[in-house]
């Protein structure tokens, strides 16, 4: 996609402005570009990190939902499917892993604990010959 903006300034003063050639008809061009971006996002062509959020299970939750004592925290974010290969980060390293769901909940094939993971994302779809980049 062609850019609609250009960067000016440097450091903390750096900011984007509409390209000079689009300033008279920038609104429609920006709307079209945003729609194209949203289409790519909806089809999974643009991958984003999903922050991992969790909280310690409260006694009231434990009692109300019958959560066993060995389960310490609850994941408060979208989670991958059972057996799904994903990309994860602890904020320092990035690696591929597999999400597993067992009787206790979500776990990672690598043995890492979900509460130590900062974010995850699905793996991109494999490249198919005959696509736009061939």
mmCIF file of N, CA and C in Angstrom:
data_model
loop_
_atom_site.group_PDB
_atom_site.id
_atom_site.type_symbol
_atom_site.label_atom_id
_atom_site.label_comp_id
_atom_site.label_asym_id
_atom_site.label_seq_id
_atom_site.Cartn_x
_atom_site.Cartn_y
_atom_site.Cartn_z
ATOM 1 N N UNK A 1 0.839 -1.182 0.000
ATOM 2 C CA UNK A 1 0.000 0.000 0.000
ATOM 3 C C UNK A 1 0.884 1.246 0.000
ATOM 4 N N UNK A 2 0.441 2.259 -0.698
ATOM 5 C CA UNK A 2 1.162 3.523 -0.704
ATOM 6 C C UNK A 2 0.887 4.278 0.582
ATOM 7 N N UNK A 3 1.905 4.979 1.058
ATOM 8 C CA UNK A 3 1.749 5.784 2.273
ATOM 9 C C UNK A 3 0.884 7.001 1.999
ATOM 10 N N UNK A 4 0.132 7.426 3.000
ATOM 11 C CA UNK A 4 -0.651 8.653 2.924
ATOM 12 C C UNK A 4 0.019 9.771 3.705
ATOM 13 N N UNK A 5 1.021 9.414 4.475
ATOM 14 C CA UNK A 5 1.662 10.373 5.368
ATOM 15 C C UNK A 5 3.156 10.433 5.107
ATOM 16 N N UNK A 6 3.754 11.474 5.663
ATOM 17 C CA UNK A 6 5.202 11.573 5.655
ATOM 18 C C UNK A 6 5.639 12.060 7.029
ATOM 19 N N UNK A 7 6.826 11.620 7.454
ATOM 20 C CA UNK A 7 7.371 12.026 8.746
ATOM 21 C C UNK A 7 8.135 13.326 8.587
ATOM 22 N N UNK A 8 7.946 14.234 9.547
ATOM 23 C CA UNK A 8 8.768 15.444 9.582
ATOM 24 C C UNK A 8 9.323 15.588 10.996
ATOM 25 N N UNK A 9 10.407 16.295 11.125
ATOM 26 C CA UNK A 9 11.032 16.501 12.418
ATOM 27 C C UNK A 9 11.839 15.287 12.830
ATOM 28 N N UNK A 10 12.470 15.416 13.984
ATOM 29 C CA UNK A 10 13.292 14.328 14.504
ATOM 30 C C UNK A 10 13.074 14.194 15.999
ATOM 31 N N UNK A 11 13.419 13.034 16.527
ATOM 32 C CA UNK A 11 13.322 12.791 17.968
ATOM 33 C C UNK A 11 11.916 13.009 18.485
ATOM 34 N N UNK A 12 11.791 13.752 19.587
ATOM 35 C CA UNK A 12 10.481 14.001 20.190
ATOM 36 C C UNK A 12 9.606 14.904 19.330
ATOM 37 N N UNK A 13 10.227 15.649 18.413
ATOM 38 C CA UNK A 13 9.467 16.543 17.533
ATOM 39 C C UNK A 13 8.956 15.834 16.281
ATOM 40 N N UNK A 14 9.294 14.565 16.098
ATOM 41 C CA UNK A 14 8.886 13.823 14.901
ATOM 42 C C UNK A 14 7.379 13.571 14.937
ATOM 43 N N UNK A 15 6.704 13.895 13.834
ATOM 44 C CA UNK A 15 5.271 13.621 13.729
ATOM 45 C C UNK A 15 4.898 13.458 12.254
ATOM 46 N N UNK A 16 3.762 12.828 12.043
ATOM 47 C CA UNK A 16 3.307 12.548 10.684
ATOM 48 C C UNK A 16 2.359 13.642 10.200
ATOM 49 N N UNK A 17 2.464 13.958 8.932
ATOM 50 C CA UNK A 17 1.539 14.890 8.289
ATOM 51 C C UNK A 17 1.076 14.243 6.982
ATOM 52 N N UNK A 18 -0.066 14.671 6.448
ATOM 53 C CA UNK A 18 -0.504 14.124 5.151
ATOM 54 C C UNK A 18 0.509 14.476 4.068
ATOM 55 N N UNK A 19 0.680 13.564 3.112
ATOM 56 C CA UNK A 19 1.568 13.850 1.984
ATOM 57 C C UNK A 19 1.076 15.104 1.267
ATOM 58 N N UNK A 20 2.008 15.872 0.746
ATOM 59 C CA UNK A 20 1.667 17.135 0.071
ATOM 60 C C UNK A 20 0.640 16.937 -1.046
ATOM 61 N N UNK A 21 0.820 15.884 -1.847
ATOM 62 C CA UNK A 21 -0.067 15.677 -2.988
ATOM 63 C C UNK A 21 -1.460 15.205 -2.574
ATOM 64 N N UNK A 22 -1.679 14.875 -1.302
ATOM 65 C CA UNK A 22 -2.984 14.407 -0.842
ATOM 66 C C UNK A 22 -3.734 15.427 0.011
ATOM 67 N N UNK A 23 -3.135 16.550 0.274
ATOM 68 C CA UNK A 23 -3.725 17.476 1.239
ATOM 69 C C UNK A 23 -5.095 17.997 0.815
ATOM 70 N N UNK A 24 -5.365 18.148 -0.479
ATOM 71 C CA UNK A 24 -6.678 18.650 -0.898
ATOM 72 C C UNK A 24 -7.738 17.570 -0.839
ATOM 73 N N UNK A 25 -7.374 16.298 -1.101
ATOM 74 C CA UNK A 25 -8.344 15.207 -1.087
ATOM 75 C C UNK A 25 -7.927 14.154 -0.063
ATOM 76 N N UNK A 26 -7.316 14.575 1.007
ATOM 77 C CA UNK A 26 -6.779 13.650 2.002
ATOM 78 C C UNK A 26 -7.824 12.859 2.754
ATOM 79 N N UNK A 27 -8.992 13.449 3.012
ATOM 80 C CA UNK A 27 -10.000 12.751 3.803
ATOM 81 C C UNK A 27 -10.436 11.449 3.137
ATOM 82 N N UNK A 28 -10.800 11.503 1.869
ATOM 83 C CA UNK A 28 -11.242 10.298 1.172
ATOM 84 C C UNK A 28 -10.104 9.299 1.041
ATOM 85 N N UNK A 29 -8.902 9.782 0.731
ATOM 86 C CA UNK A 29 -7.753 8.890 0.608
ATOM 87 C C UNK A 29 -7.466 8.204 1.943
ATOM 88 N N UNK A 30 -7.557 8.954 3.043
ATOM 89 C CA UNK A 30 -7.315 8.366 4.370
ATOM 90 C C UNK A 30 -8.380 7.333 4.707
ATOM 91 N N UNK A 31 -9.635 7.622 4.407
ATOM 92 C CA UNK A 31 -10.714 6.658 4.668
ATOM 93 C C UNK A 31 -10.507 5.378 3.856
ATOM 94 N N UNK A 32 -10.135 5.517 2.592
ATOM 95 C CA UNK A 32 -9.889 4.339 1.759
ATOM 96 C C UNK A 32 -8.730 3.518 2.310
ATOM 97 N N UNK A 33 -7.649 4.179 2.717
ATOM 98 C CA UNK A 33 -6.471 3.486 3.247
ATOM 99 C C UNK A 33 -6.820 2.777 4.551
ATOM 100 N N UNK A 34 -7.570 3.433 5.412
ATOM 101 C CA UNK A 34 -7.979 2.813 6.665
ATOM 102 C C UNK A 34 -8.839 1.582 6.389
ATOM 103 N N UNK A 35 -9.747 1.661 5.425
ATOM 104 C CA UNK A 35 -10.592 0.515 5.068
ATOM 105 C C UNK A 35 -9.738 -0.642 4.545
ATOM 106 N N UNK A 36 -8.724 -0.346 3.729
ATOM 107 C CA UNK A 36 -7.824 -1.391 3.224
ATOM 108 C C UNK A 36 -7.075 -2.042 4.383
ATOM 109 N N UNK A 37 -6.599 -1.239 5.317
ATOM 110 C CA UNK A 37 -5.879 -1.750 6.482
ATOM 111 C C UNK A 37 -6.802 -2.627 7.329
ATOM 112 N N UNK A 38 -8.027 -2.162 7.551
ATOM 113 C CA UNK A 38 -8.987 -2.950 8.340
ATOM 114 C C UNK A 38 -9.305 -4.274 7.653
ATOM 115 N N UNK A 39 -9.412 -4.269 6.314
ATOM 116 C CA UNK A 39 -9.644 -5.515 5.581
ATOM 117 C C UNK A 39 -8.500 -6.497 5.811
ATOM 118 N N UNK A 40 -7.266 -6.011 5.739
ATOM 119 C CA UNK A 40 -6.103 -6.869 5.977
ATOM 120 C C UNK A 40 -6.111 -7.409 7.405
ATOM 121 N N UNK A 41 -6.457 -6.560 8.349
ATOM 122 C CA UNK A 41 -6.493 -6.967 9.750
ATOM 123 C C UNK A 41 -7.556 -8.053 9.968
ATOM 124 N N UNK A 42 -8.725 -7.879 9.367
ATOM 125 C CA UNK A 42 -9.815 -8.849 9.519
ATOM 126 C C UNK A 42 -9.492 -10.202 8.904
ATOM 127 N N UNK A 43 -8.694 -10.216 7.858
ATOM 128 C CA UNK A 43 -8.354 -11.484 7.210
ATOM 129 C C UNK A 43 -7.134 -12.146 7.830
ATOM 130 N N UNK A 44 -6.568 -11.525 8.876
ATOM 131 C CA UNK A 44 -5.422 -12.113 9.546
ATOM 132 C C UNK A 44 -4.095 -11.839 8.860
ATOM 133 N N UNK A 45 -4.092 -10.926 7.910
ATOM 134 C CA UNK A 45 -2.851 -10.605 7.206
ATOM 135 C C UNK A 45 -1.931 -9.728 8.049
ATOM 136 N N UNK A 46 -2.496 -9.040 9.028
ATOM 137 C CA UNK A 46 -1.706 -8.206 9.928
ATOM 138 C C UNK A 46 -1.801 -8.833 11.306
ATOM 139 N N UNK A 47 -0.674 -9.256 11.822
ATOM 140 C CA UNK A 47 -0.647 -9.902 13.127
ATOM 141 C C UNK A 47 -0.307 -8.883 14.204
ATOM 142 N N UNK A 48 -0.967 -9.021 15.343
ATOM 143 C CA UNK A 48 -0.718 -8.121 16.458
ATOM 144 C C UNK A 48 -0.472 -8.930 17.714
ATOM 145 N N UNK A 49 0.367 -8.382 18.592
ATOM 146 C CA UNK A 49 0.578 -9.003 19.894
ATOM 147 C C UNK A 49 -0.697 -8.888 20.717
ATOM 148 N N UNK A 50 -1.033 -9.968 21.406
ATOM 149 C CA UNK A 50 -2.168 -9.983 22.323
ATOM 150 C C UNK A 50 -1.586 -9.994 23.734
ATOM 151 N N UNK A 51 -1.760 -8.894 24.487
ATOM 152 C CA UNK A 51 -1.194 -8.854 25.838
ATOM 153 C C UNK A 51 -1.807 -9.944 26.719
ATOM 154 N N UNK A 52 -0.972 -10.581 27.541
ATOM 155 C CA UNK A 52 -1.448 -11.595 28.485
ATOM 156 C C UNK A 52 -1.799 -10.881 29.778
ATOM 157 N N UNK A 53 -3.053 -10.988 30.161
ATOM 158 C CA UNK A 53 -3.531 -10.370 31.398
ATOM 159 C C UNK A 53 -4.068 -11.468 32.299
ATOM 160 N N UNK A 54 -3.792 -11.344 33.583
ATOM 161 C CA UNK A 54 -4.247 -12.351 34.543
ATOM 162 C C UNK A 54 -4.441 -11.697 35.905
ATOM 163 N N UNK A 55 -5.197 -12.376 36.753
ATOM 164 C CA UNK A 55 -5.348 -11.908 38.136
ATOM 165 C C UNK A 55 -5.355 -13.111 39.077
ATOM 166 N N UNK A 56 -4.901 -12.866 40.301
ATOM 167 C CA UNK A 56 -4.936 -13.910 41.330
ATOM 168 C C UNK A 56 -6.406 -14.178 41.645
ATOM 169 N N UNK A 57 -6.753 -15.444 41.728
ATOM 170 C CA UNK A 57 -8.151 -15.817 41.995
ATOM 171 C C UNK A 57 -8.524 -15.413 43.410
ATOM 172 N N UNK A 58 -9.618 -14.696 43.514
ATOM 173 C CA UNK A 58 -10.125 -14.254 44.813
ATOM 174 C C UNK A 58 -10.863 -15.394 45.501
ATOM 175 N N UNK A 59 -10.903 -15.357 46.813
ATOM 176 C CA UNK A 59 -11.603 -16.399 47.575
ATOM 177 C C UNK A 59 -13.061 -16.503 47.153
ATOM 178 N N UNK A 60 -13.707 -15.355 46.915
ATOM 179 C CA UNK A 60 -15.114 -15.351 46.501
ATOM 180 C C UNK A 60 -15.280 -16.054 45.148
ATOM 181 N N UNK A 61 -14.367 -15.792 44.203
ATOM 182 C CA UNK A 61 -14.403 -16.461 42.898
ATOM 183 C C UNK A 61 -14.213 -17.965 43.061
ATOM 184 N N UNK A 62 -13.232 -18.312 43.882
ATOM 185 C CA UNK A 62 -12.911 -19.714 44.106
ATOM 186 C C UNK A 62 -14.127 -20.463 44.643
ATOM 187 N N UNK A 63 -14.780 -19.847 45.606
ATOM 188 C CA UNK A 63 -15.950 -20.474 46.230
ATOM 189 C C UNK A 63 -17.131 -20.536 45.259
ATOM 190 N N UNK A 64 -17.408 -19.404 44.601
ATOM 191 C CA UNK A 64 -18.560 -19.311 43.695
ATOM 192 C C UNK A 64 -18.436 -20.246 42.492
ATOM 193 N N UNK A 65 -17.222 -20.356 41.937
ATOM 194 C CA UNK A 65 -17.033 -21.145 40.725
ATOM 195 C C UNK A 65 -16.445 -22.529 40.994
ATOM 196 N N UNK A 66 -16.182 -22.837 42.262
ATOM 197 C CA UNK A 66 -15.645 -24.151 42.615
ATOM 198 C C UNK A 66 -14.253 -24.402 42.061
ATOM 199 N N UNK A 67 -13.395 -23.384 42.096
ATOM 200 C CA UNK A 67 -12.044 -23.498 41.554
ATOM 201 C C UNK A 67 -11.153 -24.180 42.594
ATOM 202 N N UNK A 68 -10.444 -25.239 42.200
ATOM 203 C CA UNK A 68 -9.563 -25.937 43.149
ATOM 204 C C UNK A 68 -8.445 -25.029 43.671
ATOM 205 N N UNK A 69 -7.920 -25.360 44.843
ATOM 206 C CA UNK A 69 -6.877 -24.557 45.492
ATOM 207 C C UNK A 69 -5.569 -24.529 44.707
ATOM 208 N N UNK A 70 -5.306 -25.544 43.881
ATOM 209 C CA UNK A 70 -4.029 -25.572 43.153
ATOM 210 C C UNK A 70 -4.012 -24.625 41.949
ATOM 211 N N UNK A 71 -5.149 -24.047 41.596
ATOM 212 C CA UNK A 71 -5.202 -23.048 40.529
ATOM 213 C C UNK A 71 -5.087 -21.681 41.195
ATOM 214 N N UNK A 72 -4.012 -20.966 40.874
ATOM 215 C CA UNK A 72 -3.684 -19.727 41.586
ATOM 216 C C UNK A 72 -4.181 -18.475 40.869
ATOM 217 N N UNK A 73 -4.154 -18.489 39.532
ATOM 218 C CA UNK A 73 -4.530 -17.282 38.800
ATOM 219 C C UNK A 73 -5.498 -17.614 37.664
ATOM 220 N N UNK A 74 -6.158 -16.556 37.181
ATOM 221 C CA UNK A 74 -7.130 -16.666 36.102
ATOM 222 C C UNK A 74 -6.655 -15.769 34.962
ATOM 223 N N UNK A 75 -6.647 -16.283 33.733
ATOM 224 C CA UNK A 75 -6.239 -15.515 32.559
ATOM 225 C C UNK A 75 -7.406 -14.659 32.071
ATOM 226 N N UNK A 76 -7.180 -13.353 31.954
ATOM 227 C CA UNK A 76 -8.212 -12.381 31.575
ATOM 228 C C UNK A 76 -7.991 -11.826 30.172
ATOM 229 N N UNK A 77 -7.644 -12.657 29.224
ATOM 230 C CA UNK A 77 -7.352 -12.180 27.879
ATOM 231 C C UNK A 77 -7.758 -13.259 26.876
ATOM 232 N N UNK A 78 -7.879 -12.878 25.605
ATOM 233 C CA UNK A 78 -8.129 -13.905 24.592
ATOM 234 C C UNK A 78 -6.985 -14.910 24.603
ATOM 235 N N UNK A 79 -7.321 -16.177 24.516
ATOM 236 C CA UNK A 79 -6.315 -17.234 24.577
ATOM 237 C C UNK A 79 -6.365 -18.088 23.313
ATOM 238 N N UNK A 80 -5.223 -18.698 22.948
ATOM 239 C CA UNK A 80 -5.198 -19.565 21.767
ATOM 240 C C UNK A 80 -5.954 -20.868 22.015
ATOM 241 N N UNK A 81 -6.248 -21.541 20.934
ATOM 242 C CA UNK A 81 -6.942 -22.832 20.998
ATOM 243 C C UNK A 81 -6.003 -23.914 21.534
ATOM 244 N N UNK A 82 -6.576 -25.005 21.992
ATOM 245 C CA UNK A 82 -5.792 -26.153 22.437
ATOM 246 C C UNK A 82 -4.993 -26.706 21.254
ATOM 247 N N UNK A 83 -3.690 -26.860 21.441
ATOM 248 C CA UNK A 83 -2.822 -27.385 20.393
ATOM 249 C C UNK A 83 -2.352 -26.352 19.392
ATOM 250 N N UNK A 84 -2.774 -25.114 19.544
ATOM 251 C CA UNK A 84 -2.392 -24.070 18.585
ATOM 252 C C UNK A 84 -0.932 -23.659 18.788
ATOM 253 N N UNK A 85 -0.173 -23.626 17.701
ATOM 254 C CA UNK A 85 1.197 -23.125 17.749
ATOM 255 C C UNK A 85 1.136 -21.608 17.677
ATOM 256 N N UNK A 86 1.917 -20.963 18.530
ATOM 257 C CA UNK A 86 1.858 -19.514 18.660
ATOM 258 C C UNK A 86 3.267 -18.939 18.810
ATOM 259 N N UNK A 87 3.356 -17.628 18.740
ATOM 260 C CA UNK A 87 4.570 -16.896 19.050
ATOM 261 C C UNK A 87 4.331 -16.245 20.405
ATOM 262 N N UNK A 88 5.303 -16.361 21.319
ATOM 263 C CA UNK A 88 5.172 -15.763 22.647
ATOM 264 C C UNK A 88 6.402 -14.921 22.958
ATOM 265 N N UNK A 89 6.242 -13.988 23.893
ATOM 266 C CA UNK A 89 7.368 -13.200 24.374
ATOM 267 C C UNK A 89 7.244 -12.975 25.870
ATOM 268 N N UNK A 90 8.391 -12.995 26.528
ATOM 269 C CA UNK A 90 8.441 -12.663 27.946
ATOM 270 C C UNK A 90 8.928 -11.228 28.131
ATOM 271 N N UNK A 91 9.004 -10.489 27.044
ATOM 272 C CA UNK A 91 9.487 -9.118 27.073
ATOM 273 C C UNK A 91 10.975 -9.010 26.768
ATOM 274 N N UNK A 92 11.673 -10.152 26.788
ATOM 275 C CA UNK A 92 13.102 -10.169 26.473
ATOM 276 C C UNK A 92 13.383 -11.059 25.271
ATOM 277 N N UNK A 93 12.751 -12.220 25.241
ATOM 278 C CA UNK A 93 12.945 -13.185 24.164
ATOM 279 C C UNK A 93 11.604 -13.425 23.461
ATOM 280 N N UNK A 94 11.709 -13.928 22.233
ATOM 281 C CA UNK A 94 10.535 -14.306 21.444
ATOM 282 C C UNK A 94 10.772 -15.721 20.950
ATOM 283 N N UNK A 95 9.764 -16.592 21.064
ATOM 284 C CA UNK A 95 9.906 -17.963 20.599
ATOM 285 C C UNK A 95 8.545 -18.518 20.207
ATOM 286 N N UNK A 96 8.571 -19.637 19.498
ATOM 287 C CA UNK A 96 7.321 -20.330 19.183
ATOM 288 C C UNK A 96 7.048 -21.339 20.288
ATOM 289 N N UNK A 97 5.781 -21.572 20.537
ATOM 290 C CA UNK A 97 5.369 -22.489 21.587
ATOM 291 C C UNK A 97 4.030 -23.075 21.175
ATOM 292 N N UNK A 98 3.517 -23.962 21.989
ATOM 293 C CA UNK A 98 2.201 -24.548 21.724
ATOM 294 C C UNK A 98 1.351 -24.424 22.973
ATOM 295 N N UNK A 99 0.140 -23.920 22.803
ATOM 296 C CA UNK A 99 -0.798 -23.823 23.913
ATOM 297 C C UNK A 99 -1.462 -25.179 24.124
ATOM 298 N N UNK A 100 -1.542 -25.584 25.365
ATOM 299 C CA UNK A 100 -2.221 -26.829 25.726
ATOM 300 C C UNK A 100 -3.294 -26.506 26.754
ATOM 301 N N UNK A 101 -4.374 -27.216 26.689
ATOM 302 C CA UNK A 101 -5.421 -27.045 27.693
ATOM 303 C C UNK A 101 -5.621 -28.395 28.354
ATOM 304 N N UNK A 102 -5.450 -28.400 29.671
ATOM 305 C CA UNK A 102 -5.682 -29.630 30.432
ATOM 306 C C UNK A 102 -6.713 -29.350 31.522
ATOM 307 N N UNK A 103 -6.853 -30.245 32.457
ATOM 308 C CA UNK A 103 -7.868 -30.110 33.493
ATOM 309 C C UNK A 103 -7.650 -28.878 34.368
ATOM 310 N N UNK A 104 -6.387 -28.416 34.460
ATOM 311 C CA UNK A 104 -6.066 -27.240 35.277
ATOM 312 C C UNK A 104 -6.250 -25.946 34.487
ATOM 313 N N UNK A 105 -6.176 -26.004 33.181
ATOM 314 C CA UNK A 105 -6.331 -24.811 32.349
ATOM 315 C C UNK A 105 -5.290 -24.758 31.254
ATOM 316 N N UNK A 106 -4.911 -23.535 30.890
ATOM 317 C CA UNK A 106 -3.940 -23.315 29.807
ATOM 318 C C UNK A 106 -2.520 -23.517 30.316
ATOM 319 N N UNK A 107 -1.697 -24.148 29.494
ATOM 320 C CA UNK A 107 -0.269 -24.281 29.795
ATOM 321 C C UNK A 107 0.475 -24.244 28.466
ATOM 322 N N UNK A 108 1.777 -24.066 28.556
ATOM 323 C CA UNK A 108 2.615 -24.007 27.362
ATOM 324 C C UNK A 108 3.464 -25.260 27.262
ATOM 325 N N UNK A 109 3.593 -25.778 26.065
ATOM 326 C CA UNK A 109 4.366 -26.996 25.817
ATOM 327 C C UNK A 109 5.809 -26.853 26.315
ATOM 328 N N UNK A 110 6.353 -25.640 26.263
ATOM 329 C CA UNK A 110 7.732 -25.394 26.689
ATOM 330 C C UNK A 110 7.914 -25.515 28.199
ATOM 331 N N UNK A 111 6.810 -25.502 28.945
ATOM 332 C CA UNK A 111 6.895 -25.533 30.405
ATOM 333 C C UNK A 111 6.882 -24.147 31.023
ATOM 334 N N UNK A 112 6.951 -23.094 30.197
ATOM 335 C CA UNK A 112 6.849 -21.729 30.722
ATOM 336 C C UNK A 112 5.449 -21.493 31.265
ATOM 337 N N UNK A 113 5.346 -20.636 32.262
ATOM 338 C CA UNK A 113 4.062 -20.319 32.882
ATOM 339 C C UNK A 113 3.442 -19.125 32.159
ATOM 340 N N UNK A 114 2.153 -19.198 31.856
ATOM 341 C CA UNK A 114 1.480 -18.114 31.153
ATOM 342 C C UNK A 114 1.624 -16.786 31.882
ATOM 343 N N UNK A 115 1.677 -16.794 33.221
ATOM 344 C CA UNK A 115 1.766 -15.514 33.933
ATOM 345 C C UNK A 115 3.117 -14.829 33.725
ATOM 346 N N UNK A 116 4.119 -15.549 33.199
ATOM 347 C CA UNK A 116 5.413 -14.954 32.898
ATOM 348 C C UNK A 116 5.506 -14.465 31.454
ATOM 349 N N UNK A 117 4.471 -14.707 30.682
ATOM 350 C CA UNK A 117 4.432 -14.301 29.272
ATOM 351 C C UNK A 117 3.794 -12.918 29.184
ATOM 352 N N UNK A 118 4.435 -12.024 28.457
ATOM 353 C CA UNK A 118 3.910 -10.656 28.305
ATOM 354 C C UNK A 118 2.849 -10.576 27.205
ATOM 355 N N UNK A 119 3.056 -11.330 26.106
ATOM 356 C CA UNK A 119 2.111 -11.262 24.989
ATOM 357 C C UNK A 119 2.303 -12.479 24.089
ATOM 358 N N UNK A 120 1.276 -12.751 23.270
ATOM 359 C CA UNK A 120 1.345 -13.845 22.309
ATOM 360 C C UNK A 120 0.664 -13.395 21.016
ATOM 361 N N UNK A 121 0.924 -14.124 19.938
ATOM 362 C CA UNK A 121 0.218 -13.899 18.670
ATOM 363 C C UNK A 121 0.175 -15.216 17.902
ATOM 364 N N UNK A 122 -0.835 -15.362 17.052
ATOM 365 C CA UNK A 122 -0.887 -16.572 16.223
ATOM 366 C C UNK A 122 0.282 -16.579 15.242
ATOM 367 N N UNK A 123 0.655 -17.771 14.811
ATOM 368 C CA UNK A 123 1.657 -17.865 13.747
ATOM 369 C C UNK A 123 1.035 -17.357 12.450
ATOM 370 N N UNK A 124 1.838 -16.730 11.591
ATOM 371 C CA UNK A 124 1.281 -16.344 10.291
ATOM 372 C C UNK A 124 0.940 -17.583 9.477
ATOM 373 N N UNK A 125 0.029 -17.409 8.543
ATOM 374 C CA UNK A 125 -0.317 -18.525 7.660
ATOM 375 C C UNK A 125 0.880 -18.820 6.760
ATOM 376 N N UNK A 126 1.107 -20.094 6.433
ATOM 377 C CA UNK A 126 2.234 -20.434 5.557
ATOM 378 C C UNK A 126 2.091 -19.773 4.185
ATOM 379 N N UNK A 127 3.211 -19.471 3.586
ATOM 380 C CA UNK A 127 3.225 -18.884 2.251
ATOM 381 C C UNK A 127 2.718 -19.889 1.231
ATOM 382 N N UNK A 128 1.898 -19.421 0.302
ATOM 383 C CA UNK A 128 1.419 -20.290 -0.780
ATOM 384 C C UNK A 128 1.948 -19.746 -2.096
ATOM 385 N N UNK A 129 2.484 -20.632 -2.895
ATOM 386 C CA UNK A 129 2.973 -20.224 -4.207
ATOM 387 C C UNK A 129 1.819 -19.660 -5.022
ATOM 388 N N UNK A 130 2.106 -18.611 -5.743
ATOM 389 C CA UNK A 130 1.063 -17.984 -6.548
ATOM 390 C C UNK A 130 0.468 -16.771 -5.867
ATOM 391 N N UNK A 131 0.998 -16.412 -4.697
ATOM 392 C CA UNK A 131 0.522 -15.229 -3.980
ATOM 393 C C UNK A 131 1.087 -13.971 -4.585
ATOM 394 N N UNK A 132 0.857 -12.853 -3.927
ATOM 395 C CA UNK A 132 1.287 -11.551 -4.433
ATOM 396 C C UNK A 132 2.793 -11.376 -4.475
ATOM 397 N N UNK A 133 3.538 -12.137 -3.670
ATOM 398 C CA UNK A 133 4.975 -11.936 -3.581
ATOM 399 C C UNK A 133 5.783 -12.929 -4.410
ATOM 400 N N UNK A 134 5.167 -13.669 -5.290
ATOM 401 C CA UNK A 134 5.900 -14.656 -6.098
ATOM 402 C C UNK A 134 6.555 -14.000 -7.285
#
